[in-house]
Amino acid sequence: MDKERLAPGLGRLAFFREADAATLARAEAASRVVEVAAGELVLDFDCPSTEVRVVLRGGPLRVLMRSSGGREKIVAEVGPGAFVGELAAFAGPAVSPSAGIHALHRAVIAVMPGDAFVELILASPPLGRRLIAVLAERVRSQNRRLLEYAVLPTRQRLCAELLRLARPRPPEAGGGLAISPPPTRPELASRIGARREAVSRELADLVRLGRLRVGPRAIVLLNEAAIRADVEAAMEAAKRLG
């Protein structure tokens, strides 16, 4: 491939707009573009990498943590325009256990050396502010998940995750919220720190109660208000007990 085809084109992504032009050019020249297939391992667990991986097209990339017992937990998914590895770029590789990254679907990724990413952020105040906002939102999200894991029963943890994953359906499809394609039971179990059998049981109960419709193409939230109220009521009850 020639250099033009290898150029990441980071400046077209919203996060990198207003970057210092000369520093961005150096970062792009130091980066390489990698195409990964669906299901491909992008970064193995405990790999001491300080590179930042930016999703240019496709994806998302799924970030997982593995326990000492071998169980994997989904901690994040990163789509086009977003990135992973920024903490290692600034602070060095994480001590074991660290995250592993898989591509859920075919993706094109720019792999940037950590020192080039740090230089770009420090030279570009707008990027620095955006990075702080990104990290703050990740901390808030992780804190919320940790609280849910600590205080909520399996059903309410599942409901909270379904609400996070759901997206509006078009009016011609009936409106409301749905998750399409539907995640598997093992995937949902990995997201909320539960067993697959427990997730299957809770999904069946939620269907029986008229809260969800589970099909091969989508999980439809039939009563978003009731699902949300159930989660908030359980959270308030846990706070009172605490």
PDB file of C-alpha atoms in Angstrom:
ATOM      1  CA  MET A   1       0.000   0.000   0.000  1.00  0.00           C
ATOM      2  CA  ASP A   2       1.160   3.506  -0.689  1.00  0.00           C
ATOM      3  CA  LYS A   3       1.448   6.130   2.039  1.00  0.00           C
ATOM      4  CA  GLU A   4      -1.712   7.946   0.959  1.00  0.00           C
ATOM      5  CA  ARG A   5      -3.814   4.822   1.470  1.00  0.00           C
ATOM      6  CA  LEU A   6      -2.159   4.181   4.812  1.00  0.00           C
ATOM      7  CA  ALA A   7      -2.823   7.708   6.167  1.00  0.00           C
ATOM      8  CA  PRO A   8      -5.278   7.368   9.090  1.00  0.00           C
ATOM      9  CA  GLY A   9      -7.187  10.602   8.376  1.00  0.00           C
ATOM     10  CA  LEU A  10      -7.637  11.286  12.077  1.00  0.00           C
ATOM     11  CA  GLY A  11      -8.403  14.960  11.467  1.00  0.00           C
ATOM     12  CA  ARG A  12     -11.780  13.982   9.985  1.00  0.00           C
ATOM     13  CA  LEU A  13     -12.909  12.520  13.313  1.00  0.00           C
ATOM     14  CA  ALA A  14     -14.789  14.806  15.720  1.00  0.00           C
ATOM     15  CA  PHE A  15     -12.426  14.186  18.642  1.00  0.00           C
ATOM     16  CA  PHE A  16      -9.347  15.289  16.677  1.00  0.00           C
ATOM     17  CA  ARG A  17     -10.824  18.465  15.180  1.00  0.00           C
ATOM     18  CA  GLU A  18      -8.922  21.613  16.208  1.00  0.00           C
ATOM     19  CA  ALA A  19      -5.810  19.534  16.815  1.00  0.00           C
ATOM     20  CA  ASP A  20      -2.482  21.280  16.370  1.00  0.00           C
ATOM     21  CA  ALA A  21      -1.874  20.723  12.655  1.00  0.00           C
ATOM     22  CA  ALA A  22       1.856  19.987  12.777  1.00  0.00           C
ATOM     23  CA  THR A  23       1.536  17.617  15.741  1.00  0.00           C
ATOM     24  CA  LEU A  24      -1.413  15.851  14.125  1.00  0.00           C
ATOM     25  CA  ALA A  25       0.601  15.348  10.944  1.00  0.00           C
ATOM     26  CA  ARG A  26       3.434  13.759  12.965  1.00  0.00           C
ATOM     27  CA  ALA A  27       0.969  11.533  14.828  1.00  0.00           C
ATOM     28  CA  GLU A  28      -0.605  10.356  11.572  1.00  0.00           C
ATOM     29  CA  ALA A  29       2.812   9.683  10.048  1.00  0.00           C
ATOM     30  CA  ALA A  30       3.758   7.589  13.086  1.00  0.00           C
ATOM     31  CA  SER A  31       0.488   5.621  13.025  1.00  0.00           C
ATOM     32  CA  ARG A  32      -0.445   2.581  11.024  1.00  0.00           C
ATOM     33  CA  VAL A  33      -3.824   1.395   9.795  1.00  0.00           C
ATOM     34  CA  VAL A  34      -4.963  -2.141  10.570  1.00  0.00           C
ATOM     35  CA  GLU A  35      -8.037  -3.915   9.243  1.00  0.00           C
ATOM     36  CA  VAL A  36      -9.466  -6.550  11.576  1.00  0.00           C
ATOM     37  CA  ALA A  37     -12.132  -9.172  10.930  1.00  0.00           C
ATOM     38  CA  ALA A  38     -15.239  -9.817  12.996  1.00  0.00           C
ATOM     39  CA  GLY A  39     -14.288 -11.751  16.110  1.00  0.00           C
ATOM     40  CA  GLU A  40     -10.587 -11.059  15.727  1.00  0.00           C
ATOM     41  CA  LEU A  41      -8.427 -10.488  18.798  1.00  0.00           C
ATOM     42  CA  VAL A  42      -7.133  -6.906  18.607  1.00  0.00           C
ATOM     43  CA  LEU A  43      -5.128  -6.919  21.843  1.00  0.00           C
ATOM     44  CA  ASP A  44      -4.531  -9.936  24.044  1.00  0.00           C
ATOM     45  CA  PHE A  45      -5.039  -9.891  27.789  1.00  0.00           C
ATOM     46  CA  ASP A  46      -2.021  -8.639  29.759  1.00  0.00           C
ATOM     47  CA  CYS A  47      -0.213  -7.418  26.621  1.00  0.00           C
ATOM     48  CA  PRO A  48       2.050  -4.532  27.746  1.00  0.00           C
ATOM     49  CA  SER A  49       0.946  -2.141  24.995  1.00  0.00           C
ATOM     50  CA  THR A  50       0.980   1.660  25.246  1.00  0.00           C
ATOM     51  CA  GLU A  51      -0.500   2.187  21.768  1.00  0.00           C
ATOM     52  CA  VAL A  52      -3.811   3.987  21.286  1.00  0.00           C
ATOM     53  CA  ARG A  53      -6.271   2.308  18.939  1.00  0.00           C
ATOM     54  CA  VAL A  54      -8.709   4.627  17.174  1.00  0.00           C
ATOM     55  CA  VAL A  55     -11.701   3.142  15.366  1.00  0.00           C
ATOM     56  CA  LEU A  56     -11.880   4.749  11.934  1.00  0.00           C
ATOM     57  CA  ARG A  57     -14.686   2.629  10.474  1.00  0.00           C
ATOM     58  CA  GLY A  58     -16.734  -0.383  11.459  1.00  0.00           C
ATOM     59  CA  GLY A  59     -16.526  -2.134  14.778  1.00  0.00           C
ATOM     60  CA  PRO A  60     -17.250  -1.733  17.570  1.00  0.00           C
ATOM     61  CA  LEU A  61     -14.321  -3.016  19.594  1.00  0.00           C
ATOM     62  CA  ARG A  62     -15.251  -4.809  22.801  1.00  0.00           C
ATOM     63  CA  VAL A  63     -13.069  -4.368  25.890  1.00  0.00           C
ATOM     64  CA  LEU A  64     -13.100  -7.248  28.381  1.00  0.00           C
ATOM     65  CA  MET A  65     -11.550  -7.966  31.751  1.00  0.00           C
ATOM     66  CA  ARG A  66     -10.696 -11.534  32.776  1.00  0.00           C
ATOM     67  CA  SER A  67     -10.832 -12.704  36.379  1.00  0.00           C
ATOM     68  CA  SER A  68      -8.301 -15.029  37.959  1.00  0.00           C
ATOM     69  CA  GLY A  69     -10.875 -17.797  37.507  1.00  0.00           C
ATOM     70  CA  GLY A  70     -11.036 -17.183  33.768  1.00  0.00           C
ATOM     71  CA  ARG A  71     -14.452 -15.484  33.639  1.00  0.00           C
ATOM     72  CA  GLU A  72     -14.661 -12.515  31.285  1.00  0.00           C
ATOM     73  CA  LYS A  73     -16.624  -9.327  31.919  1.00  0.00           C
ATOM     74  CA  ILE A  74     -17.534  -6.807  29.242  1.00  0.00           C
ATOM     75  CA  VAL A  75     -16.474  -3.353  30.417  1.00  0.00           C
ATOM     76  CA  ALA A  76     -16.839  -1.198  27.297  1.00  0.00           C
ATOM     77  CA  GLU A  77     -17.554  -1.096  23.576  1.00  0.00           C
ATOM     78  CA  VAL A  78     -15.873   1.490  21.370  1.00  0.00           C
ATOM     79  CA  GLY A  79     -17.329   2.541  18.031  1.00  0.00           C
ATOM     80  CA  PRO A  80     -16.219   4.741  15.112  1.00  0.00           C
ATOM     81  CA  GLY A  81     -14.400   7.905  16.171  1.00  0.00           C
ATOM     82  CA  ALA A  82     -13.626   6.613  19.667  1.00  0.00           C
ATOM     83  CA  PHE A  83     -10.456   5.026  21.016  1.00  0.00           C
ATOM     84  CA  VAL A  84      -8.953   2.727  23.630  1.00  0.00           C
ATOM     85  CA  GLY A  85      -5.536   2.668  25.268  1.00  0.00           C
ATOM     86  CA  GLU A  86      -5.293   6.323  26.310  1.00  0.00           C
ATOM     87  CA  LEU A  87      -4.583   5.479  29.956  1.00  0.00           C
ATOM     88  CA  ALA A  88      -1.640   3.252  29.030  1.00  0.00           C
ATOM     89  CA  ALA A  89      -0.316   6.022  26.748  1.00  0.00           C
ATOM     90  CA  PHE A  90      -0.103   8.405  29.702  1.00  0.00           C
ATOM     91  CA  ALA A  91       0.580   6.065  32.615  1.00  0.00           C
ATOM     92  CA  GLY A  92       2.183   2.988  31.073  1.00  0.00           C
ATOM     93  CA  PRO A  93       0.759  -0.538  30.743  1.00  0.00           C
ATOM     94  CA  ALA A  94      -1.598  -1.728  33.445  1.00  0.00           C
ATOM     95  CA  VAL A  95      -0.398  -4.372  35.844  1.00  0.00           C
ATOM     96  CA  SER A  96      -2.054  -7.754  35.458  1.00  0.00           C
ATOM     97  CA  PRO A  97      -4.919  -8.293  34.984  1.00  0.00           C
ATOM     98  CA  SER A  98      -5.388  -5.883  32.110  1.00  0.00           C
ATOM     99  CA  ALA A  99      -8.023  -5.670  29.400  1.00  0.00           C
ATOM    100  CA  GLY A 100      -8.336  -7.644  26.207  1.00  0.00           C
ATOM    101  CA  ILE A 101      -9.895  -6.211  23.046  1.00  0.00           C
ATOM    102  CA  HIS A 102     -11.933  -8.033  20.380  1.00  0.00           C
ATOM    103  CA  ALA A 103     -13.575  -6.719  17.219  1.00  0.00           C
ATOM    104  CA  LEU A 104     -17.300  -7.486  17.183  1.00  0.00           C
ATOM    105  CA  HIS A 105     -17.505  -6.703  13.466  1.00  0.00           C
ATOM    106  CA  ARG A 106     -15.024  -5.866  10.745  1.00  0.00           C
ATOM    107  CA  ALA A 107     -13.215  -2.652  11.615  1.00  0.00           C
ATOM    108  CA  VAL A 108     -10.488  -0.342  10.344  1.00  0.00           C
ATOM    109  CA  ILE A 109      -8.274   0.940  13.157  1.00  0.00           C
ATOM    110  CA  ALA A 110      -5.519   3.518  13.391  1.00  0.00           C
ATOM    111  CA  VAL A 111      -2.832   2.320  15.801  1.00  0.00           C
ATOM    112  CA  MET A 112      -0.956   5.306  17.231  1.00  0.00           C
ATOM    113  CA  PRO A 113       2.175   5.135  19.414  1.00  0.00           C
ATOM    114  CA  GLY A 114       1.402   6.240  22.944  1.00  0.00           C
ATOM    115  CA  ASP A 115       4.021   8.998  22.960  1.00  0.00           C
ATOM    116  CA  ALA A 116       2.555  10.448  19.747  1.00  0.00           C
ATOM    117  CA  PHE A 117      -0.916  10.493  21.325  1.00  0.00           C
ATOM    118  CA  VAL A 118       0.391  12.208  24.461  1.00  0.00           C
ATOM    119  CA  GLU A 119       2.253  14.814  22.402  1.00  0.00           C
ATOM    120  CA  LEU A 120      -0.883  15.488  20.355  1.00  0.00           C
ATOM    121  CA  ILE A 121      -3.069  15.957  23.439  1.00  0.00           C
ATOM    122  CA  LEU A 122      -0.577  18.243  25.181  1.00  0.00           C
ATOM    123  CA  ALA A 123      -0.143  20.375  22.050  1.00  0.00           C
ATOM    124  CA  SER A 124      -3.906  20.763  21.469  1.00  0.00           C
ATOM    125  CA  PRO A 125      -5.945  22.287  24.350  1.00  0.00           C
ATOM    126  CA  PRO A 126      -9.330  21.469  22.709  1.00  0.00           C
ATOM    127  CA  LEU A 127      -8.318  17.794  22.576  1.00  0.00           C
ATOM    128  CA  GLY A 128      -7.167  17.923  26.172  1.00  0.00           C
ATOM    129  CA  ARG A 129     -10.567  19.193  27.284  1.00  0.00           C
ATOM    130  CA  ARG A 130     -12.332  16.523  25.233  1.00  0.00           C
ATOM    131  CA  LEU A 131     -10.144  13.805  26.680  1.00  0.00           C
ATOM    132  CA  ILE A 132     -10.972  14.957  30.229  1.00  0.00           C
ATOM    133  CA  ALA A 133     -14.681  14.840  29.351  1.00  0.00           C
ATOM    134  CA  VAL A 134     -14.331  11.338  27.873  1.00  0.00           C
ATOM    135  CA  LEU A 135     -12.492  10.065  30.946  1.00  0.00           C
ATOM    136  CA  ALA A 136     -14.968  11.702  33.311  1.00  0.00           C
ATOM    137  CA  GLU A 137     -17.888  10.048  31.547  1.00  0.00           C
ATOM    138  CA  ARG A 138     -16.139   6.669  31.688  1.00  0.00           C
ATOM    139  CA  VAL A 139     -15.537   7.063  35.423  1.00  0.00           C
ATOM    140  CA  ARG A 140     -19.192   7.992  35.992  1.00  0.00           C
ATOM    141  CA  SER A 141     -20.349   5.001  33.959  1.00  0.00           C
ATOM    142  CA  GLN A 142     -18.038   2.599  35.762  1.00  0.00           C
ATOM    143  CA  ASN A 143     -19.065   3.979  39.161  1.00  0.00           C
ATOM    144  CA  ARG A 144     -22.715   3.454  38.255  1.00  0.00           C
ATOM    145  CA  ARG A 145     -22.014  -0.119  37.167  1.00  0.00           C
ATOM    146  CA  LEU A 146     -20.012  -0.863  40.308  1.00  0.00           C
ATOM    147  CA  LEU A 147     -22.846   0.455  42.456  1.00  0.00           C
ATOM    148  CA  GLU A 148     -25.383  -1.640  40.558  1.00  0.00           C
ATOM    149  CA  TYR A 149     -23.207  -4.729  40.911  1.00  0.00           C
ATOM    150  CA  ALA A 150     -22.820  -4.138  44.641  1.00  0.00           C
ATOM    151  CA  VAL A 151     -26.415  -3.359  45.622  1.00  0.00           C
ATOM    152  CA  LEU A 152     -28.887  -4.529  42.957  1.00  0.00           C
ATOM    153  CA  PRO A 153     -30.379  -8.001  42.510  1.00  0.00           C
ATOM    154  CA  THR A 154     -29.825  -9.774  39.198  1.00  0.00           C
ATOM    155  CA  ARG A 155     -33.137  -8.638  37.663  1.00  0.00           C
ATOM    156  CA  GLN A 156     -32.529  -4.958  38.306  1.00  0.00           C
ATOM    157  CA  ARG A 157     -28.908  -5.192  37.070  1.00  0.00           C
ATOM    158  CA  LEU A 158     -30.237  -6.806  33.912  1.00  0.00           C
ATOM    159  CA  CYS A 159     -32.905  -4.113  33.487  1.00  0.00           C
ATOM    160  CA  ALA A 160     -30.320  -1.355  33.956  1.00  0.00           C
ATOM    161  CA  GLU A 161     -28.114  -2.905  31.280  1.00  0.00           C
ATOM    162  CA  LEU A 162     -31.005  -3.329  28.852  1.00  0.00           C
ATOM    163  CA  LEU A 163     -31.858   0.346  29.274  1.00  0.00           C
ATOM    164  CA  ARG A 164     -28.245   1.282  28.480  1.00  0.00           C
ATOM    165  CA  LEU A 165     -28.183  -0.898  25.371  1.00  0.00           C
ATOM    166  CA  ALA A 166     -31.615   0.040  24.015  1.00  0.00           C
ATOM    167  CA  ARG A 167     -32.036   2.524  21.183  1.00  0.00           C
ATOM    168  CA  PRO A 168     -35.182   4.259  19.838  1.00  0.00           C
ATOM    169  CA  ARG A 169     -37.107   2.359  17.167  1.00  0.00           C
ATOM    170  CA  PRO A 170     -38.476   4.230  14.154  1.00  0.00           C
ATOM    171  CA  PRO A 171     -42.205   5.038  14.253  1.00  0.00           C
ATOM    172  CA  GLU A 172     -42.916   2.593  11.422  1.00  0.00           C
ATOM    173  CA  ALA A 173     -41.467  -0.189  13.602  1.00  0.00           C
ATOM    174  CA  GLY A 174     -43.719   0.730  16.494  1.00  0.00           C
ATOM    175  CA  GLY A 175     -41.556   3.264  18.311  1.00  0.00           C
ATOM    176  CA  GLY A 176     -40.261   2.712  21.808  1.00  0.00           C
ATOM    177  CA  LEU A 177     -36.885   1.195  22.593  1.00  0.00           C
ATOM    178  CA  ALA A 178     -35.236  -1.963  21.330  1.00  0.00           C
ATOM    179  CA  ILE A 179     -31.885  -3.725  21.219  1.00  0.00           C
ATOM    180  CA  SER A 180     -31.098  -5.055  17.766  1.00  0.00           C
ATOM    181  CA  PRO A 181     -29.441  -7.400  17.139  1.00  0.00           C
ATOM    182  CA  PRO A 182     -30.274  -8.911  20.526  1.00  0.00           C
ATOM    183  CA  PRO A 183     -27.347  -9.813  22.778  1.00  0.00           C
ATOM    184  CA  THR A 184     -26.971 -13.460  23.715  1.00  0.00           C
ATOM    185  CA  ARG A 185     -27.636 -14.727  27.229  1.00  0.00           C
ATOM    186  CA  PRO A 186     -23.911 -15.338  27.856  1.00  0.00           C
ATOM    187  CA  GLU A 187     -23.148 -11.782  26.690  1.00  0.00           C
ATOM    188  CA  LEU A 188     -25.738 -10.276  29.019  1.00  0.00           C
ATOM    189  CA  ALA A 189     -24.427 -12.435  31.845  1.00  0.00           C
ATOM    190  CA  SER A 190     -20.902 -11.167  31.165  1.00  0.00           C
ATOM    191  CA  ARG A 191     -22.098  -7.574  31.180  1.00  0.00           C
ATOM    192  CA  ILE A 192     -23.822  -7.739  34.570  1.00  0.00           C
ATOM    193  CA  GLY A 193     -21.697 -10.281  36.426  1.00  0.00           C
ATOM    194  CA  ALA A 194     -24.341 -13.025  36.567  1.00  0.00           C
ATOM    195  CA  ARG A 195     -24.764 -16.605  35.402  1.00  0.00           C
ATOM    196  CA  ARG A 196     -26.357 -17.357  32.050  1.00  0.00           C
ATOM    197  CA  GLU A 197     -29.108 -19.429  33.690  1.00  0.00           C
ATOM    198  CA  ALA A 198     -30.060 -16.518  35.941  1.00  0.00           C
ATOM    199  CA  VAL A 199     -30.234 -14.155  32.973  1.00  0.00           C
ATOM    200  CA  SER A 200     -32.454 -16.589  31.047  1.00  0.00           C
ATOM    201  CA  ARG A 201     -34.774 -16.916  34.036  1.00  0.00           C
ATOM    202  CA  GLU A 202     -35.060 -13.150  34.539  1.00  0.00           C
ATOM    203  CA  LEU A 203     -35.684 -12.506  30.844  1.00  0.00           C
ATOM    204  CA  ALA A 204     -38.489 -15.078  30.873  1.00  0.00           C
ATOM    205  CA  ASP A 205     -40.044 -13.409  33.929  1.00  0.00           C
ATOM    206  CA  LEU A 206     -39.827  -9.955  32.330  1.00  0.00           C
ATOM    207  CA  VAL A 207     -41.539 -11.306  29.207  1.00  0.00           C
ATOM    208  CA  ARG A 208     -44.258 -12.889  31.348  1.00  0.00           C
ATOM    209  CA  LEU A 209     -44.805  -9.551  33.120  1.00  0.00           C
ATOM    210  CA  GLY A 210     -45.213  -7.777  29.778  1.00  0.00           C
ATOM    211  CA  ARG A 211     -42.080  -5.664  30.189  1.00  0.00           C
ATOM    212  CA  LEU A 212     -40.143  -7.154  27.239  1.00  0.00           C
ATOM    213  CA  ARG A 213     -40.592  -8.961  23.967  1.00  0.00           C
ATOM    214  CA  VAL A 214     -37.636 -11.184  23.104  1.00  0.00           C
ATOM    215  CA  GLY A 215     -37.250 -12.273  19.494  1.00  0.00           C
ATOM    216  CA  PRO A 216     -34.543 -13.434  17.091  1.00  0.00           C
ATOM    217  CA  ARG A 217     -34.055  -9.912  15.731  1.00  0.00           C
ATOM    218  CA  ALA A 218     -34.528  -7.719  18.776  1.00  0.00           C
ATOM    219  CA  ILE A 219     -35.318  -7.346  22.432  1.00  0.00           C
ATOM    220  CA  VAL A 220     -38.128  -4.784  22.576  1.00  0.00           C
ATOM    221  CA  LEU A 221     -38.751  -2.833  25.772  1.00  0.00           C
ATOM    222  CA  LEU A 222     -42.542  -2.824  25.912  1.00  0.00           C
ATOM    223  CA  ASN A 223     -42.795  -0.822  29.141  1.00  0.00           C
ATOM    224  CA  GLU A 224     -39.746   1.379  29.503  1.00  0.00           C
ATOM    225  CA  ALA A 225     -41.280   3.386  32.343  1.00  0.00           C
ATOM    226  CA  ALA A 226     -41.947   0.297  34.466  1.00  0.00           C
ATOM    227  CA  ILE A 227     -38.472  -1.101  33.810  1.00  0.00           C
ATOM    228  CA  ARG A 228     -36.826   2.195  34.720  1.00  0.00           C
ATOM    229  CA  ALA A 229     -38.995   2.614  37.817  1.00  0.00           C
ATOM    230  CA  ASP A 230     -38.097  -0.896  38.993  1.00  0.00           C
ATOM    231  CA  VAL A 231     -34.380  -0.119  38.756  1.00  0.00           C
ATOM    232  CA  GLU A 232     -34.687   3.215  40.546  1.00  0.00           C
ATOM    233  CA  ALA A 233     -36.872   1.748  43.296  1.00  0.00           C
ATOM    234  CA  ALA A 234     -34.319  -1.010  43.948  1.00  0.00           C
ATOM    235  CA  MET A 235     -31.521   1.554  44.010  1.00  0.00           C
ATOM    236  CA  GLU A 236     -33.379   3.767  46.489  1.00  0.00           C
ATOM    237  CA  ALA A 237     -34.145   0.778  48.702  1.00  0.00           C
ATOM    238  CA  ALA A 238     -30.479  -0.206  48.697  1.00  0.00           C
ATOM    239  CA  LYS A 239     -29.446   3.336  49.649  1.00  0.00           C
ATOM    240  CA  ARG A 240     -31.866   3.336  52.602  1.00  0.00           C
ATOM    241  CA  LEU A 241     -30.503   0.009  53.830  1.00  0.00           C
ATOM    242  CA  GLY A 242     -26.942   1.280  53.410  1.00  0.00           C
TER     243      GLY A 242
END
